[in-house]
PDB file of C-alpha atoms in Angstrom:
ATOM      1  CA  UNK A1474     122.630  97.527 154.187  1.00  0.00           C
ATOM      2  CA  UNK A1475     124.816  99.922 156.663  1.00  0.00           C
ATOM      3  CA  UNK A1476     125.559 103.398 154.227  1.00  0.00           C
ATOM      4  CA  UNK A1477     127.788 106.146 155.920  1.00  0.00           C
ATOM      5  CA  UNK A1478     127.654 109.559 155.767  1.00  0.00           C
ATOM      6  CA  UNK A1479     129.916 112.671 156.726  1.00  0.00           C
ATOM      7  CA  UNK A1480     129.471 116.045 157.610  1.00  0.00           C
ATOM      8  CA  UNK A1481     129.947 118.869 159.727  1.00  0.00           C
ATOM      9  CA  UNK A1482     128.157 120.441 163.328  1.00  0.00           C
ATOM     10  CA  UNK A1483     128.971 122.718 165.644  1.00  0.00           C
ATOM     11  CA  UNK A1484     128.460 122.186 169.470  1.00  0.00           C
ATOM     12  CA  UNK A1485     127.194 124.876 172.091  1.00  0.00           C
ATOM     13  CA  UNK A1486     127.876 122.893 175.662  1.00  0.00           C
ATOM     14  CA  UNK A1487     126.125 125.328 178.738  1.00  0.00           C
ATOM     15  CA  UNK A1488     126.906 124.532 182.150  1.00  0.00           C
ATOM     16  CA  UNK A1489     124.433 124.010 184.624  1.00  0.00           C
ATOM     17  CA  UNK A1490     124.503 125.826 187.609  1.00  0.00           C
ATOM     18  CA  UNK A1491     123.536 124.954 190.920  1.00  0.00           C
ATOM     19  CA  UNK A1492     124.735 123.411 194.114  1.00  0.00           C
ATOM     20  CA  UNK A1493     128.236 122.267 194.136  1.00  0.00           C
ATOM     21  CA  UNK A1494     127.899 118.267 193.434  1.00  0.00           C
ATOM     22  CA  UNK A1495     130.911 115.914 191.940  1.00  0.00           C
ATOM     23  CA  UNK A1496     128.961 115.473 188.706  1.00  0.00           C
ATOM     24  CA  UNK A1497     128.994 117.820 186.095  1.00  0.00           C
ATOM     25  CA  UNK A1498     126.059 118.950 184.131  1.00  0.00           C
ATOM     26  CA  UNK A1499     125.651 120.570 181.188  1.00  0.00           C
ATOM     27  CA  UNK A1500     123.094 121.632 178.547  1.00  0.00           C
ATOM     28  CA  UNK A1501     123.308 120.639 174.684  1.00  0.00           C
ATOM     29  CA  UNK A1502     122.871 122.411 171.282  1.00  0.00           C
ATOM     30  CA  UNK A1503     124.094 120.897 168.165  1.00  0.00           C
ATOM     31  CA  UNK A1504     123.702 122.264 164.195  1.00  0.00           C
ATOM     32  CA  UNK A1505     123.992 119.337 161.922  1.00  0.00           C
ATOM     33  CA  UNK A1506     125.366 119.845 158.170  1.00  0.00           C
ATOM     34  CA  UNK A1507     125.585 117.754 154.858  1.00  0.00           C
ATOM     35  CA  UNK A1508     124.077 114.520 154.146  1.00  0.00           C
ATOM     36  CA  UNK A1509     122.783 114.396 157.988  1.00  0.00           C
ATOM     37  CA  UNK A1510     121.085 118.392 158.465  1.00  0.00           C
ATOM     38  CA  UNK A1511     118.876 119.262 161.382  1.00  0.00           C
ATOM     39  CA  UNK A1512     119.490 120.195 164.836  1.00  0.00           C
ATOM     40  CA  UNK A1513     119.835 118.361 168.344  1.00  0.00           C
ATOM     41  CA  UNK A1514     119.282 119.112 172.176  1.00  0.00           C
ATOM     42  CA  UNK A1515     120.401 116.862 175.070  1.00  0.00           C
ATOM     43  CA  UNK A1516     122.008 116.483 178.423  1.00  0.00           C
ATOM     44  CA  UNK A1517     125.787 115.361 179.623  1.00  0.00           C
ATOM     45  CA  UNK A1518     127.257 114.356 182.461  1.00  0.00           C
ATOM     46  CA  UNK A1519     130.753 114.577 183.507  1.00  0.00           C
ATOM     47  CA  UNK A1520     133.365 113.837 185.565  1.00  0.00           C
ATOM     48  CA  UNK A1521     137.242 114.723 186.116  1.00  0.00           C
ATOM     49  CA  UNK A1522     139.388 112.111 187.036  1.00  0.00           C
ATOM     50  CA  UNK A1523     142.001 112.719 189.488  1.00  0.00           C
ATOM     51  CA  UNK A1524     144.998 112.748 187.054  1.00  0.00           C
ATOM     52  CA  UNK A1525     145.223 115.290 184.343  1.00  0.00           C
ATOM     53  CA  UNK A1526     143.613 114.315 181.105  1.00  0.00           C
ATOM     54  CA  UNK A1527     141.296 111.611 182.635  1.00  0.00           C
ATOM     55  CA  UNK A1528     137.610 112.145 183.019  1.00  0.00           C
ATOM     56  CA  UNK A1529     134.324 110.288 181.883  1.00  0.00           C
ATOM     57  CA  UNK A1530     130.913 111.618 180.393  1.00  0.00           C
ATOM     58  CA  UNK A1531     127.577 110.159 179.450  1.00  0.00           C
ATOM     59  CA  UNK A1532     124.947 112.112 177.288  1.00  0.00           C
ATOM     60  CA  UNK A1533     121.749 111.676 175.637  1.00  0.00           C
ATOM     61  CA  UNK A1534     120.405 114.151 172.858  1.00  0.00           C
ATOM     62  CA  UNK A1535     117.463 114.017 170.460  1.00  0.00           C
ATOM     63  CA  UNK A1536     118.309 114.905 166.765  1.00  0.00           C
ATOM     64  CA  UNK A1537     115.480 116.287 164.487  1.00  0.00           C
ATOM     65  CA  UNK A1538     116.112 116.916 160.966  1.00  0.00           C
ATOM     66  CA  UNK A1539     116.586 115.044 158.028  1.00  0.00           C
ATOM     67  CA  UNK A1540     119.343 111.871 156.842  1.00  0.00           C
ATOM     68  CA  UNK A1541     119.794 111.701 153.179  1.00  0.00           C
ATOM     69  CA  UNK A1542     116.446 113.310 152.667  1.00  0.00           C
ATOM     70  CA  UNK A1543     114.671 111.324 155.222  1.00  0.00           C
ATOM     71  CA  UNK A1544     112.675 113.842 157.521  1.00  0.00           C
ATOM     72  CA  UNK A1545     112.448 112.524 161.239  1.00  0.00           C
ATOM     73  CA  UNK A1546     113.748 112.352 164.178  1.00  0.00           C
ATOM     74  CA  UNK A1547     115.784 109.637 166.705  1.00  0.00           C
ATOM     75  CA  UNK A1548     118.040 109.788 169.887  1.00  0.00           C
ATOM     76  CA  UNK A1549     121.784 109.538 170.223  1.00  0.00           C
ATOM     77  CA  UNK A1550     123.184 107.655 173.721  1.00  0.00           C
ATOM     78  CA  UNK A1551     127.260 108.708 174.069  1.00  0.00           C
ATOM     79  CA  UNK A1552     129.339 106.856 176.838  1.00  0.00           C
ATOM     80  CA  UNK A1553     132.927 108.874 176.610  1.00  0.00           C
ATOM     81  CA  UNK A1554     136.213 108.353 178.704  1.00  0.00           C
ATOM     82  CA  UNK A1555     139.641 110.197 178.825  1.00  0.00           C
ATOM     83  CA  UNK A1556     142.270 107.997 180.107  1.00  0.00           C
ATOM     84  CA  UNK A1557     145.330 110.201 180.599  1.00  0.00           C
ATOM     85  CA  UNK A1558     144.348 111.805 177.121  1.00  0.00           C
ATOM     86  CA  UNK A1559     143.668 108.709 175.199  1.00  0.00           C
ATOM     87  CA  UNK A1560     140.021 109.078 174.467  1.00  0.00           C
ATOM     88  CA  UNK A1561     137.438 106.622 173.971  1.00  0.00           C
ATOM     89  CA  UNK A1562     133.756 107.487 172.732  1.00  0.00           C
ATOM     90  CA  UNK A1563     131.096 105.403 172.085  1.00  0.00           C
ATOM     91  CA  UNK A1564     127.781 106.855 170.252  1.00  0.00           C
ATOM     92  CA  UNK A1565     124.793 104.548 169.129  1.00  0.00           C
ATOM     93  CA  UNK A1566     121.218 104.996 168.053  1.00  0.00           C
ATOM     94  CA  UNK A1567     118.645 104.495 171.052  1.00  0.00           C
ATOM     95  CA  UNK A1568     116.980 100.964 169.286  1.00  0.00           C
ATOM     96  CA  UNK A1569     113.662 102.503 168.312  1.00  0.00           C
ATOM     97  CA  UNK A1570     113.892 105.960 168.549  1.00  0.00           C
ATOM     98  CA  UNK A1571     113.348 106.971 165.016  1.00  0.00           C
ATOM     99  CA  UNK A1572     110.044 108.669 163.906  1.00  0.00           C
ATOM    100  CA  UNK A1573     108.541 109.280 160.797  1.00  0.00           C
ATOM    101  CA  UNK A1574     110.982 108.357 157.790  1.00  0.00           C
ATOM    102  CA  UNK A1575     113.345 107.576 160.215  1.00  0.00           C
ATOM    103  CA  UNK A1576     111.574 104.901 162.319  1.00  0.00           C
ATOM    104  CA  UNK A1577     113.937 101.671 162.195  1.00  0.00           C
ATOM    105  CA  UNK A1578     116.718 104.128 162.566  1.00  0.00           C
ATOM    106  CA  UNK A1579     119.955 101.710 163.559  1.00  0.00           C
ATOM    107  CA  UNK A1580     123.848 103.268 163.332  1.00  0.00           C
ATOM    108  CA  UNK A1581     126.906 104.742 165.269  1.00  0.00           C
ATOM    109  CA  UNK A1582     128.120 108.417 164.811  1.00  0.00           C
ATOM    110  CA  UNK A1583     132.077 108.742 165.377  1.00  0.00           C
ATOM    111  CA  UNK A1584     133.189 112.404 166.213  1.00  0.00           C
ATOM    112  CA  UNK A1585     136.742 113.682 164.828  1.00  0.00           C
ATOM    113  CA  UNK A1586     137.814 117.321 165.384  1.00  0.00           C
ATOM    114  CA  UNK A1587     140.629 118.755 163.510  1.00  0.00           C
ATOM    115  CA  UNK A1588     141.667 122.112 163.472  1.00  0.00           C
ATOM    116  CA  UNK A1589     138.800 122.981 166.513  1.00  0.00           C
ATOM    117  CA  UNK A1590     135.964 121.424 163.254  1.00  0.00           C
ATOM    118  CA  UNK A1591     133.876 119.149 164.814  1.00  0.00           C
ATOM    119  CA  UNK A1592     132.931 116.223 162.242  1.00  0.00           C
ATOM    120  CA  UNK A1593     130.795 113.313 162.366  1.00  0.00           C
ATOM    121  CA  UNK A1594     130.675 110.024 160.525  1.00  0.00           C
ATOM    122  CA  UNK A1595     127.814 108.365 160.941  1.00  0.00           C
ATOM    123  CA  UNK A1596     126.900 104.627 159.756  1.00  0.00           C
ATOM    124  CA  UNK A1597     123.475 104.014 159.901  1.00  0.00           C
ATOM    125  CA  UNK A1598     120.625 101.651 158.568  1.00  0.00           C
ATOM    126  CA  UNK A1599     116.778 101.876 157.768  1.00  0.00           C
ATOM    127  CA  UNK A1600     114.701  99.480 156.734  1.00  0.00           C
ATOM    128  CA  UNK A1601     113.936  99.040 153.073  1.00  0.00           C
ATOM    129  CA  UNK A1602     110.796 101.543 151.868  1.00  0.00           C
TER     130      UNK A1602
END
């Protein structure tokens, strides 16, 4: 059965520096809060379009922490596009990246920010204990 939770995180993004190259890199640090608490780490990649408000990015980050009580860990993949400002994000558990009370870990996580908040909604499923 697919449950969803909401909550709240805040995002430190660190650019990567280095030779000039066409592909953006940057560094991830995420706090989690509410029903899905813990921290993550990953890695994005980005790149500007050549119209204002168009652009493309690709990420991976590991989240450790705990989901409804559920101590473990699992993996987020994000593909992301700007298209002349209309955005469109996709976020999905890597299949089999859960660990402990998290292994069988399945779900999406949907982002909203309002007011510069960053939210996430997350619909997720484990297998029955």
């Amino acid at each position: 059965m697919t449950q969803q939770v909401r909550g709240t995180f805040e995002v430190t993004m660190t650019p990567q520096t280095g030779a000039e190259v066409p592909v953006g890199r940057l560094s991830l640090a995420k706090r989690f809060h509410g029903p899905l608490s813990g921290s993550s780490s990953g890695e994005m990649l980005a790149v500007h379009g050549g119209v204002e408000g168009s652009a493309g990015y690709v990420a991976m980050e590991k989240v450790t922490g705990s989901l409804e009580g559920r101590e473990g860990s699992f993996a987020l993949q994000h593909s992301g596009s700007m298209d002349r400002g209309l955005p469109s994000l996709v976020i999905t558990v890597v299949p089999d990246s859960g660990t402990d009370a998290l292994a069988g870990l399945n779900g999406s996580l949907a982002i909203e920010i309002t007011d510069g908040q960053h939210f996430y909604i997350f619909d997720y499923s484990l297998p029955e204990s």
